[in-house]
Short mmCIF file of C-alpha atoms in Angstrom, two decimals:
data_model
loop_
_atom_site.label_atom_id
_atom_site.label_comp_id
_atom_site.label_asym_id
_atom_site.label_seq_id
_atom_site.Cartn_x
_atom_site.Cartn_y
_atom_site.Cartn_z
CA MET A 1 -0.04 -0.09 0.02
CA ARG A 2 1.38 3.77 -1.25
CA LEU A 3 0.55 6.06 1.62
CA SER A 4 -0.21 8.46 -1.32
CA ARG A 5 -3.33 6.84 -2.25
CA TYR A 6 -3.94 5.80 1.23
CA PHE A 7 -6.76 7.27 3.50
CA LEU A 8 -4.98 8.34 6.76
CA PRO A 9 -6.33 11.25 8.22
CA ILE A 10 -3.23 12.49 10.54
CA LEU A 11 -3.78 15.39 13.42
CA ARG A 12 -1.01 17.26 14.22
CA ASP A 13 -2.30 18.20 17.68
CA ASN A 14 -3.65 15.93 20.46
CA PRO A 15 -7.80 16.66 20.66
CA LYS A 16 -8.79 18.53 23.67
CA GLU A 17 -11.31 15.57 24.54
CA ALA A 18 -8.66 12.98 24.71
CA GLU A 19 -8.28 12.20 27.87
CA ILE A 20 -6.03 8.73 27.83
CA ALA A 21 -3.39 7.45 25.66
CA SER A 22 -4.97 4.89 23.52
CA HIS A 23 -7.92 8.17 23.04
CA ARG A 24 -5.73 10.68 21.90
CA LEU A 25 -3.11 8.30 19.58
CA MET A 26 -6.20 6.50 17.46
CA LEU A 27 -7.13 10.36 17.05
CA ARG A 28 -4.34 11.46 15.99
CA ALA A 29 -2.82 8.58 14.25
CA GLY A 30 -6.50 8.35 11.85
CA MET A 31 -7.53 5.52 13.20
CA ILE A 32 -10.66 6.66 14.31
CA ARG A 33 -13.55 9.42 13.87
CA GLN A 34 -15.87 10.12 16.35
CA GLU A 35 -19.46 10.29 15.19
CA ALA A 36 -21.73 10.80 18.49
CA ALA A 37 -20.81 10.98 22.42
CA GLY A 38 -19.06 6.98 22.48
CA ILE A 39 -19.82 6.26 18.93
CA TYR A 40 -16.74 6.39 16.34
CA SER A 41 -16.33 5.33 12.74
CA TRP A 42 -13.29 3.01 12.39
CA LEU A 43 -11.15 4.37 9.41
CA PRO A 44 -8.55 2.08 7.39
CA LEU A 45 -5.70 1.93 9.42
CA GLY A 46 -7.90 1.22 13.02
CA LEU A 47 -10.06 -1.07 10.88
CA ARG A 48 -6.75 -3.15 9.65
CA THR A 49 -5.83 -3.68 13.50
CA LEU A 50 -9.41 -4.51 14.47
CA ASP A 51 -9.69 -7.18 12.13
CA LYS A 52 -6.09 -8.71 12.85
CA VAL A 53 -7.51 -8.73 16.57
CA SER A 54 -10.43 -10.41 15.60
CA LYS A 55 -8.29 -12.92 13.39
CA ILE A 56 -6.20 -14.61 16.10
CA VAL A 57 -9.88 -14.35 18.45
CA ARG A 58 -11.60 -16.54 16.17
CA GLU A 59 -8.58 -18.83 15.34
CA GLU A 60 -8.08 -19.83 19.02
CA GLN A 61 -11.81 -19.69 19.65
CA ASP A 62 -12.06 -22.42 16.92
CA ARG A 63 -9.14 -24.22 18.26
CA ALA A 64 -10.77 -24.64 21.30
CA GLY A 65 -14.13 -26.42 19.94
CA ALA A 66 -16.28 -23.36 19.27
CA ILE A 67 -18.25 -22.70 16.08
CA GLU A 68 -18.84 -19.33 14.96
CA ILE A 69 -22.25 -18.20 14.11
CA LEU A 70 -23.46 -14.66 13.35
CA MET A 71 -26.59 -12.96 15.37
CA PRO A 72 -28.59 -9.68 14.70
CA THR A 73 -27.45 -6.62 16.52
CA LEU A 74 -31.26 -5.90 16.63
CA GLN A 75 -33.14 -8.33 19.14
CA PRO A 76 -37.03 -8.98 20.02
CA ALA A 77 -38.01 -7.96 23.69
CA ASP A 78 -40.02 -10.91 23.88
CA LEU A 79 -36.97 -13.50 24.45
CA TRP A 80 -35.63 -11.07 27.29
CA ARG A 81 -38.89 -10.64 28.88
CA GLU A 82 -38.90 -14.73 29.26
CA SER A 83 -35.42 -14.23 31.28
CA GLY A 84 -36.77 -11.57 33.27
CA ARG A 85 -33.90 -9.30 32.28
CA TYR A 86 -35.74 -7.02 29.66
CA GLU A 87 -36.83 -4.70 32.63
CA ALA A 88 -33.95 -5.48 35.00
CA TYR A 89 -31.27 -4.51 32.58
CA GLY A 90 -31.37 -0.72 33.01
CA LYS A 91 -31.24 1.97 30.87
CA GLU A 92 -28.14 0.78 29.48
CA MET A 93 -30.14 -1.39 26.94
CA LEU A 94 -31.13 0.66 23.88
CA ARG A 95 -35.09 -0.09 23.33
CA ILE A 96 -36.61 0.56 20.32
CA LYS A 97 -40.27 0.12 18.38
CA ASP A 98 -40.73 -0.72 14.84
CA ARG A 99 -42.99 0.61 12.78
CA HIS A 100 -45.32 -2.02 13.96
CA GLU A 101 -44.94 -0.87 17.53
CA ARG A 102 -42.92 -4.05 18.29
CA ASP A 103 -40.56 -3.96 21.09
CA ILE A 104 -36.65 -4.31 19.90
CA LEU A 105 -33.50 -3.81 21.28
CA TYR A 106 -30.19 -3.08 20.00
CA GLY A 107 -28.39 -6.20 21.63
CA PRO A 108 -25.98 -5.47 24.87
CA THR A 109 -25.45 -9.18 24.65
CA ASN A 110 -26.48 -12.60 23.76
CA GLU A 111 -27.36 -15.13 26.07
CA GLU A 112 -31.39 -14.93 25.28
CA MET A 113 -30.71 -15.09 21.47
CA VAL A 114 -28.55 -17.93 21.55
CA THR A 115 -30.39 -19.94 24.23
CA GLY A 116 -33.59 -19.28 21.69
CA ILE A 117 -31.48 -21.37 18.66
CA PHE A 118 -30.19 -23.60 20.91
CA ARG A 119 -33.44 -24.65 22.39
CA SER A 120 -34.89 -25.04 18.47
CA ALA A 121 -32.67 -27.21 17.34
CA VAL A 122 -30.86 -29.32 20.24
CA LYS A 123 -32.84 -31.97 22.26
CA SER A 124 -30.78 -34.83 23.11
CA TYR A 125 -27.79 -34.89 25.87
CA ARG A 126 -26.06 -36.74 22.92
CA ASP A 127 -25.67 -33.55 20.99
CA LEU A 128 -23.57 -31.47 24.03
CA PRO A 129 -21.26 -30.25 24.80
CA LEU A 130 -22.04 -27.16 22.73
CA ASN A 131 -20.18 -24.00 22.46
CA LEU A 132 -21.32 -21.64 20.11
CA TYR A 133 -19.81 -18.16 19.48
CA HIS A 134 -20.03 -14.75 17.35
CA ILE A 135 -18.19 -11.46 16.49
CA GLN A 136 -20.81 -8.64 16.23
CA TRP A 137 -21.27 -5.25 17.19
CA LYS A 138 -23.02 -4.39 20.84
CA PHE A 139 -24.66 -0.89 22.08
CA ARG A 140 -24.65 -0.33 25.85
CA ASP A 141 -26.51 3.14 26.69
CA GLU A 142 -23.35 4.44 28.96
CA VAL A 143 -24.41 7.29 30.69
CA ARG A 144 -20.97 8.96 30.32
CA PRO A 145 -19.16 7.08 27.84
CA ARG A 146 -15.43 8.37 27.72
CA PHE A 147 -12.12 7.35 26.71
CA GLY A 148 -12.71 6.63 23.30
CA VAL A 149 -13.20 3.06 22.15
CA MET A 150 -12.06 1.93 25.73
CA ARG A 151 -15.78 2.20 27.30
CA GLY A 152 -17.95 3.49 23.99
CA ARG A 153 -21.77 3.14 23.57
CA GLU A 154 -21.02 0.88 20.60
CA PHE A 155 -18.26 -1.74 20.74
CA LEU A 156 -17.32 -5.09 18.68
CA MET A 157 -17.62 -7.99 20.87
CA LYS A 158 -16.81 -11.72 20.72
CA ASP A 159 -18.84 -13.75 22.99
CA ALA A 160 -19.53 -17.72 22.91
CA TYR A 161 -21.92 -19.16 24.70
CA SER A 162 -21.66 -22.88 26.05
CA PHE A 163 -24.31 -25.82 26.63
CA ASP A 164 -23.77 -28.65 28.72
CA LEU A 165 -25.58 -31.78 30.50
CA ASP A 166 -24.83 -30.69 34.16
CA ARG A 167 -22.52 -28.42 36.09
CA ALA A 168 -19.28 -30.90 35.73
CA GLY A 169 -19.62 -30.55 32.09
CA ALA A 170 -20.37 -26.83 32.25
CA GLU A 171 -16.92 -26.67 33.76
CA HIS A 172 -15.08 -28.35 31.76
CA SER A 173 -16.32 -26.01 28.94
CA TYR A 174 -15.24 -22.95 31.30
CA ALA A 175 -12.06 -24.27 31.98
CA LYS A 176 -11.65 -24.47 27.90
CA MET A 177 -12.69 -21.16 27.44
CA PHE A 178 -10.11 -19.80 30.31
CA ALA A 179 -7.39 -21.91 28.46
CA SER A 180 -8.19 -20.52 24.90
CA TYR A 181 -8.28 -16.92 26.58
CA LEU A 182 -4.71 -17.14 27.82
CA ARG A 183 -3.39 -18.47 24.55
CA THR A 184 -5.78 -15.37 23.06
CA PHE A 185 -4.10 -12.84 24.70
CA ALA A 186 -0.49 -14.01 24.39
CA ARG A 187 -0.50 -13.93 20.73
CA LEU A 188 -2.44 -10.63 20.69
CA GLY A 189 0.96 -9.56 22.58
CA LEU A 190 -0.71 -9.16 26.19
CA LYS A 191 0.08 -10.40 29.17
CA ALA A 192 -3.36 -10.60 30.58
CA ILE A 193 -3.96 -12.11 34.32
CA PRO A 194 -7.02 -13.84 35.17
CA MET A 195 -8.68 -12.65 38.26
CA ARG A 196 -11.69 -13.31 39.95
CA ALA A 197 -14.71 -10.98 39.27
CA ASP A 198 -18.03 -10.44 40.18
CA THR A 199 -20.50 -11.55 37.87
CA GLY A 200 -22.67 -8.47 37.55
CA PRO A 201 -26.02 -8.77 35.33
CA ILE A 202 -25.01 -11.95 33.49
CA GLY A 203 -25.67 -13.72 36.76
CA GLY A 204 -23.93 -17.47 37.92
CA ASP A 205 -21.25 -17.80 41.02
CA LEU A 206 -18.18 -18.30 39.10
CA SER A 207 -16.64 -15.71 37.05
CA HIS A 208 -12.98 -14.25 36.13
CA GLU A 209 -11.95 -11.03 34.32
CA PHE A 210 -8.52 -11.15 32.25
CA LEU A 211 -6.75 -8.02 32.92
CA ILE A 212 -3.72 -6.49 31.69
CA LEU A 213 -1.36 -4.03 34.14
CA ALA A 214 -1.71 -0.80 32.83
CA SER A 215 -1.23 2.65 34.41
CA THR A 216 -4.29 3.96 33.12
CA GLY A 217 -6.54 1.21 34.15
CA GLU A 218 -10.02 1.87 35.27
CA SER A 219 -9.63 -0.70 37.67
CA GLU A 220 -7.54 -1.22 40.66
CA VAL A 221 -5.82 -5.13 40.87
CA PHE A 222 -4.20 -7.16 42.94
CA CYS A 223 -2.29 -10.09 42.35
CA HIS A 224 0.85 -12.13 43.09
CA ARG A 225 4.42 -11.36 40.83
CA ALA A 226 4.58 -15.02 39.62
CA TYR A 227 1.55 -14.29 37.21
CA LEU A 228 4.23 -12.16 35.32
CA ASP A 229 5.89 -15.32 34.60
CA LEU A 230 3.52 -18.49 34.21
CA PRO A 231 4.45 -19.78 31.08
CA THR A 232 1.24 -19.58 28.22
CA PRO A 233 -0.70 -23.37 27.54
CA GLY A 234 0.77 -23.99 23.82
CA GLU A 235 -0.76 -25.36 20.48
CA ASP A 236 -0.73 -28.55 22.06
CA VAL A 237 -3.19 -27.81 24.75
CA ALA A 238 -5.54 -30.92 25.50
CA PHE A 239 -9.01 -29.07 25.78
CA ASP A 240 -11.23 -32.10 25.50
CA ASP A 241 -9.29 -33.71 28.70
CA PRO A 242 -11.14 -32.53 31.59
CA VAL A 243 -8.23 -33.26 33.68
CA ALA A 244 -5.81 -31.58 31.91
CA MET A 245 -8.00 -28.50 31.93
CA ARG A 246 -9.21 -28.69 35.34
CA ASP A 247 -5.24 -29.01 36.12
CA LEU A 248 -4.07 -25.64 33.76
CA MET A 249 -7.09 -23.65 35.21
CA LYS A 250 -5.77 -25.13 39.07
CA ARG A 251 -2.19 -23.58 38.28
CA TRP A 252 -3.62 -20.14 37.01
CA THR A 253 -5.75 -19.82 39.82
CA SER A 254 -4.16 -20.90 42.99
CA LEU A 255 -2.37 -18.01 43.51
CA TYR A 256 -3.58 -14.97 44.71
CA ALA A 257 -5.18 -12.43 42.02
CA ALA A 258 -8.36 -10.42 42.68
CA THR A 259 -9.95 -6.96 41.26
CA SER A 260 -10.99 -4.32 44.01
CA GLU A 261 -14.51 -5.59 43.96
CA MET A 262 -13.30 -8.95 45.09
CA HIS A 263 -9.96 -7.97 46.93
CA ASP A 264 -9.17 -9.50 50.02
CA LYS A 265 -6.73 -7.65 51.95
CA ALA A 266 -6.05 -10.28 54.49
CA ALA A 267 -5.36 -12.62 51.68
CA PHE A 268 -3.28 -10.42 49.92
CA GLU A 269 -1.04 -9.40 52.48
CA ALA A 270 -0.30 -12.74 54.00
CA ILE A 271 1.86 -13.43 50.16
CA PRO A 272 5.27 -11.99 51.00
CA GLU A 273 5.88 -8.39 50.25
CA ALA A 274 7.98 -8.76 47.45
CA ASP A 275 5.76 -10.77 45.19
CA ARG A 276 3.07 -8.12 45.90
CA VAL A 277 1.54 -6.71 42.66
CA SER A 278 -0.84 -3.69 42.99
CA ALA A 279 -1.28 -1.90 39.73
CA ARG A 280 -4.19 -0.45 37.58
CA GLY A 281 -5.49 -2.90 35.28
CA ILE A 282 -7.61 -2.79 32.08
CA GLU A 283 -10.33 -5.65 31.48
CA VAL A 284 -9.81 -7.09 28.25
CA GLY A 285 -11.91 -10.66 28.73
CA HIS A 286 -14.33 -11.51 30.94
CA ILE A 287 -15.88 -15.32 31.48
CA PHE A 288 -18.74 -16.59 33.32
CA TYR A 289 -20.69 -19.99 34.49
CA PHE A 290 -24.15 -18.96 35.57
CA GLY A 291 -25.74 -22.45 35.59
CA THR A 292 -29.73 -22.85 34.31
CA LYS A 293 -30.06 -19.04 34.82
CA TYR A 294 -31.37 -18.46 31.25
CA SER A 295 -32.35 -22.43 30.27
CA GLU A 296 -35.11 -22.90 33.03
CA PRO A 297 -37.22 -19.72 32.45
CA MET A 298 -36.83 -20.03 28.70
CA LYS A 299 -37.39 -23.76 28.67
CA ALA A 300 -33.80 -24.70 27.09
CA THR A 301 -34.10 -28.38 28.01
CA VAL A 302 -32.73 -31.73 26.55
CA THR A 303 -33.45 -35.44 27.09
CA GLY A 304 -30.65 -37.10 29.53
CA PRO A 305 -29.67 -40.42 29.46
CA ASP A 306 -32.53 -41.27 32.06
CA GLY A 307 -34.93 -40.16 29.13
CA LYS A 308 -35.69 -37.20 31.82
CA GLU A 309 -35.80 -33.66 30.52
CA THR A 310 -33.41 -31.38 32.30
CA PRO A 311 -32.31 -28.09 31.78
CA VAL A 312 -28.84 -27.21 30.49
CA HIS A 313 -26.22 -25.84 32.28
CA GLY A 314 -24.52 -22.05 30.51
CA GLY A 315 -22.00 -20.00 30.31
CA SER A 316 -20.31 -16.65 28.34
CA TYR A 317 -17.29 -15.90 27.38
CA GLY A 318 -16.53 -12.20 26.05
CA ILE A 319 -13.52 -10.48 24.65
CA GLY A 320 -13.98 -7.20 23.05
CA PRO A 321 -11.58 -6.60 20.40
CA SER A 322 -12.56 -3.12 20.04
CA ARG A 323 -11.69 -2.37 23.13
CA VAL A 324 -7.96 -4.86 23.01
CA VAL A 325 -7.01 -2.01 20.16
CA ALA A 326 -7.19 0.46 22.76
CA ALA A 327 -5.94 -1.52 25.50
CA ALA A 328 -2.44 -2.75 23.76
CA ILE A 329 -1.90 1.24 22.97
CA GLU A 330 -2.71 1.83 26.57
CA ALA A 331 -0.07 -0.94 27.49
CA SER A 332 2.70 0.03 24.56
CA HIS A 333 3.27 3.31 23.92
CA ASP A 334 5.36 6.07 24.08
CA GLU A 335 6.12 10.29 23.33
CA ALA A 336 6.20 9.59 19.92
CA GLY A 337 3.32 7.17 19.01
CA ILE A 338 2.07 4.15 19.23
CA VAL A 339 4.01 1.20 19.80
CA TRP A 340 2.26 -2.05 18.08
CA PRO A 341 2.56 -5.82 19.28
CA LYS A 342 3.99 -7.23 15.93
CA ALA A 343 0.61 -9.60 15.69
CA ILE A 344 -2.11 -6.97 15.33
CA ALA A 345 0.47 -3.86 14.04
CA PRO A 346 -2.09 -2.50 11.14
CA PHE A 347 1.37 -3.51 8.85
CA ASP A 348 4.30 -5.22 9.69
CA VAL A 349 6.72 -2.59 7.80
CA GLY A 350 6.99 1.12 7.07
CA LEU A 351 8.76 1.46 4.16
CA ILE A 352 10.07 4.67 3.95
CA ASP A 353 11.11 6.92 0.53
CA LEU A 354 13.49 10.10 1.51
CA ARG A 355 13.75 11.11 -1.99
CA PRO A 356 10.45 10.49 -4.10
CA GLY A 357 10.98 11.12 -8.10
CA ASP A 358 14.58 9.99 -7.53
CA GLY A 359 15.21 6.62 -10.02
CA ALA A 360 17.19 4.65 -7.57
CA THR A 361 15.46 5.20 -4.71
CA GLY A 362 12.13 4.72 -6.03
CA GLU A 363 13.41 1.39 -7.74
CA ALA A 364 14.89 0.21 -4.53
CA CYS A 365 11.17 0.59 -2.86
CA ALA A 366 9.72 -0.47 -5.85
CA ARG A 367 11.76 -3.84 -5.38
CA LEU A 368 11.44 -4.12 -1.57
CA GLU A 369 7.59 -3.94 -1.68
CA ARG A 370 7.34 -6.77 -3.72
CA GLU A 371 9.85 -8.55 -1.79
CA LEU A 372 8.18 -7.83 1.23
CA ALA A 373 4.40 -8.79 -0.11
CA ALA A 374 6.13 -11.98 -1.26
CA ALA A 375 7.43 -13.15 1.83
CA GLY A 376 4.06 -12.23 3.48
CA PHE A 377 4.74 -8.62 5.57
CA ASP A 378 1.90 -6.25 4.76
CA THR A 379 3.70 -3.22 3.98
CA LEU A 380 3.01 0.90 3.98
CA LEU A 381 5.24 2.80 1.80
CA ASP A 382 6.00 6.51 2.04
CA ASP A 383 5.96 7.76 -0.69
CA ARG A 384 4.66 10.96 -0.17
CA ASP A 385 6.45 14.60 -0.92
CA GLU A 386 7.33 15.49 2.34
CA ARG A 387 10.11 16.29 4.29
CA PRO A 388 12.46 12.74 6.08
CA GLY A 389 11.49 14.46 9.17
CA ALA A 390 7.46 14.44 8.66
CA LYS A 391 7.61 11.07 7.43
CA PHE A 392 9.72 9.45 10.52
CA ALA A 393 7.03 11.31 12.69
CA THR A 394 4.16 9.41 11.33
CA MET A 395 5.68 6.05 11.25
CA ASP A 396 6.60 6.49 14.71
CA LEU A 397 2.92 7.92 15.77
CA ILE A 398 1.00 5.03 13.56
CA GLY A 399 3.70 2.62 15.28
CA LEU A 400 4.69 -0.03 12.79
CA PRO A 401 7.09 -2.38 14.28
CA THR A 402 9.80 -2.35 11.40
CA HIS A 403 10.91 1.07 9.63
CA VAL A 404 12.84 0.68 6.41
CA ILE A 405 14.50 3.89 5.19
CA VAL A 406 15.61 4.20 1.80
CA GLY A 407 17.72 7.28 0.95
CA PRO A 408 20.13 8.10 -1.94
CA LYS A 409 23.53 8.48 0.11
CA GLY A 410 22.03 4.50 1.34
CA ILE A 411 21.01 3.39 -1.98
CA ALA A 412 24.21 4.31 -3.66
CA GLU A 413 26.18 2.20 -1.47
CA GLY A 414 23.39 -0.87 -1.77
CA LYS A 415 22.42 -0.31 1.35
CA VAL A 416 19.34 0.77 3.54
CA GLU A 417 18.87 1.35 7.26
CA VAL A 418 16.34 -0.56 9.40
CA LYS A 419 14.93 0.80 12.65
CA ASP A 420 13.07 -1.27 15.12
CA ARG A 421 10.10 1.08 16.65
CA ARG A 422 10.11 -0.70 20.08
CA THR A 423 14.09 -0.38 20.87
CA GLY A 424 14.96 2.47 18.48
CA ALA A 425 17.44 0.00 17.43
CA LYS A 426 19.03 0.74 13.49
CA GLU A 427 21.14 -1.24 11.60
CA SER A 428 22.37 -0.69 7.63
CA LEU A 429 21.91 -3.66 5.76
CA PRO A 430 22.42 -4.16 2.10
CA VAL A 431 18.99 -4.45 -0.09
CA ASP A 432 19.11 -7.86 -0.58
CA ALA A 433 19.13 -9.18 3.50
CA VAL A 434 16.36 -6.86 4.29
CA VAL A 435 13.84 -9.48 4.12
CA ALA A 436 15.74 -12.66 5.35
CA ARG A 437 16.37 -10.44 8.46
CA LEU A 438 12.66 -9.51 8.83
CA ARG A 439 11.62 -13.30 8.79
CA ALA A 440 14.42 -13.83 11.14
CA ASP A 441 12.74 -11.13 13.65
CA HIS A 442 9.12 -12.54 13.03
#
């Protein structure tokens, strides 16, 4: 992609309304545009990152055995009346009447709708366990939307819903999602710590939030320092082995970790002082086991091994890709701009032509662009007629992991400069060696 043909509306000055780094940098880097309070358009650069986050989330849900569907954003109110949540949910739910005066709502979550789908098709315990997920836009009418997409009213959510015959099966499904989340956040380049959490309006008696540590986090969190070094489950994780899943979850929950709502001061102070971590955290995922909270009132039952009808046990599991984008920026930025984890950077390489129109630099950039594409790297070529300083500032602001700088002096010697955005380290390399070096680094 050539920057001269791309849509990248960068802002030079910090927007006055932006209170935190991610909001400020996403606006300045041309990733989003505010349309109303808590409602944003995702512009090309932002959408590329959002899609990369969603791709990793999708791959790990599939790996854990969840099956993707797509439910609508608008839901009939009658489903929510069945569960008893239509009136109880509060003003965060956007309630609407259609032209026939039927009550509908813009979904803040999908427990009722997916339970309706389940009960219409699944009748026997032989069809269990089942986990259905989708990645869809949600709306919650926050009383005070703020912090950009971190706490917006409209947001992208991956929500999964498990169905099991009994609590034992449901706890296995819960543990599978627990392990899947650990893998997902590690692949996103984030260190997420699972913490005991309140179940809130979703319901149930088992819940964990996954939080990343960041100074601008909205929650105070407390945990054992060992969490920072626990190894992430590998690709060979045995999702279908209940014992392996139970043991994995035990390893990740045996040490102290809690949000402020669930904090036990005495238990935390029993940890050696050197091992205590008290910090701010940003929630990037939340999982719940809620038993028969929805299946009983909505009559979502299956025939069990004994021939009797029994309500299924459920769980729900959320990750907000749009929130993850902002959280990644909060966790990784500097004075010059965003510093993306490689896995979710909108482009892998920023290729900078210091003298557009010069035959030698133009030819070298065209060659590198082709070779990088063939090697699987997404490349943004800055071929604009701008000063070098402006080009460097743009690449630092948008945070691409690697910058390849092509100038007339270097090309005269057959070399280009390669810069690592995270460390600032620079290296002069022959043009022929660039792709091989980037492959080694990735």
